Short mmCIF file of C-alpha atoms in Angstrom, two decimals:
data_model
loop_
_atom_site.label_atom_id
_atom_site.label_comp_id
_atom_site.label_asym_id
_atom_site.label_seq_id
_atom_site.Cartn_x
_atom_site.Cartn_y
_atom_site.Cartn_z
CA UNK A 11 0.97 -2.97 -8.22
CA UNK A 12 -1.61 -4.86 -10.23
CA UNK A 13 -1.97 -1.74 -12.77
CA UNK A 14 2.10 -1.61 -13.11
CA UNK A 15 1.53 -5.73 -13.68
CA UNK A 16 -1.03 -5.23 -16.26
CA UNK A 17 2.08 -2.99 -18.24
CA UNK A 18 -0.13 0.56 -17.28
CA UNK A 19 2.90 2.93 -17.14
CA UNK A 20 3.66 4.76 -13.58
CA UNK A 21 2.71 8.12 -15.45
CA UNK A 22 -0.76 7.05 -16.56
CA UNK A 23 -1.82 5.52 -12.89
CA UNK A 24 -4.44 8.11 -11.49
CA UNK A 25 -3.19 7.70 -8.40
CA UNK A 26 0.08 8.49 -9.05
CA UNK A 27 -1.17 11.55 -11.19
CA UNK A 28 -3.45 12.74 -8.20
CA UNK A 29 0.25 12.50 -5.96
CA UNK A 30 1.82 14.81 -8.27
CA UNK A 31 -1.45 17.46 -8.46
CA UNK A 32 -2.03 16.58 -12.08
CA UNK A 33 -5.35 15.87 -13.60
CA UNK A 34 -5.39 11.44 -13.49
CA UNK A 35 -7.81 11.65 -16.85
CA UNK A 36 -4.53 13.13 -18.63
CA UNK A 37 -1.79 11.61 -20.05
CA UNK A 38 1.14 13.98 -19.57
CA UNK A 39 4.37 12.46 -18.98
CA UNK A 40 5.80 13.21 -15.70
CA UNK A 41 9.55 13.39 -14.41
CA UNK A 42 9.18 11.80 -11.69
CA UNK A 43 13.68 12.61 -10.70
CA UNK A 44 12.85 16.08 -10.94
CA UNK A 45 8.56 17.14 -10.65
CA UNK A 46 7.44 18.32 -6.79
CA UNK A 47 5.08 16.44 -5.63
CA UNK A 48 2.48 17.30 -2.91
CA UNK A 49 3.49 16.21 0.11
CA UNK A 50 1.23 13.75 1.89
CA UNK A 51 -0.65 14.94 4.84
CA UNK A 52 -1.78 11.21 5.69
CA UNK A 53 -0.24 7.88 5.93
CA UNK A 54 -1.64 4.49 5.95
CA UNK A 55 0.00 1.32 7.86
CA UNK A 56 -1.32 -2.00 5.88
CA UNK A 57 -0.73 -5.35 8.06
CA UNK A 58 -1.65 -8.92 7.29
CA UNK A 59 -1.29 -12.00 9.61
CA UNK A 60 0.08 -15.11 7.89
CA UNK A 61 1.04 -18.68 9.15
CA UNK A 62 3.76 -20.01 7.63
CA UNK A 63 5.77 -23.47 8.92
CA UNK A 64 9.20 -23.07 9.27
CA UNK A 65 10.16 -26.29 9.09
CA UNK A 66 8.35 -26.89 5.80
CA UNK A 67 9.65 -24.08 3.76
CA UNK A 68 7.62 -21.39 5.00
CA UNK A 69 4.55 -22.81 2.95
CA UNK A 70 1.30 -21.19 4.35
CA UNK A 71 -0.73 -23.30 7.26
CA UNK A 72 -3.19 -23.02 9.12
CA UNK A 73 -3.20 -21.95 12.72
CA UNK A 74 -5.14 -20.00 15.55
CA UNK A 75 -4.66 -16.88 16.31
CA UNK A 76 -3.92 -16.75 20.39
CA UNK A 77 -3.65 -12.76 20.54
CA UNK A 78 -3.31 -9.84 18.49
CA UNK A 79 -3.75 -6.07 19.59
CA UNK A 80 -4.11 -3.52 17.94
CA UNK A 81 -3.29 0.18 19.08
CA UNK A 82 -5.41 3.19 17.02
CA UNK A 83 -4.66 6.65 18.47
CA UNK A 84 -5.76 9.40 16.66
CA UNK A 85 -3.04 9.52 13.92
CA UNK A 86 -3.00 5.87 13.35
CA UNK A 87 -5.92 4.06 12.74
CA UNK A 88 -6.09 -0.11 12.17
CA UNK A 89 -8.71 -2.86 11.47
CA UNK A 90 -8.41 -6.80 11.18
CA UNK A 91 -10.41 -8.62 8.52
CA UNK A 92 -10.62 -12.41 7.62
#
């Protein structure tokens, strides 16, 4: 997101060039309606724990935590920073 904010078009993110098995060093345009793409053999689940007040137009606060689990099995795999 921040390299699309920064005006770094979709084609030229290496990233995105990796997803389509292109070289991400080259700048070859890419169709992105009509190129295959490889299709991923991995996912990744991104989470993050806010408190907001509700009666204060969901600005941020602070709060505690009282519980929060988290369930890896073998396909899904999670971590909590702060």
């Amino acid at each position: 997101q921040l390299q699309i904010g920064m005006g770094i078009p979709l084609q030229r993110v290496p990233d995105i060039r990796r997803f389509y098995g292109l070289d991400p060093d080259e700048a070859s345009q890419i169709d992105f309606l009509n190129d295959a793409y490889v299709y991923p053999s991995t996912h990744v689940i991104a989470a993050r724990v806010t408190a907001e007040n509700p009666d204060d137009a969901f600005r941020p606060t602070s709060g505690r935590i009282e519980r929060i689990r988290f369930q890896s099995t073998p396909n899904v795999w999670g971590y909590f920073s702060i």
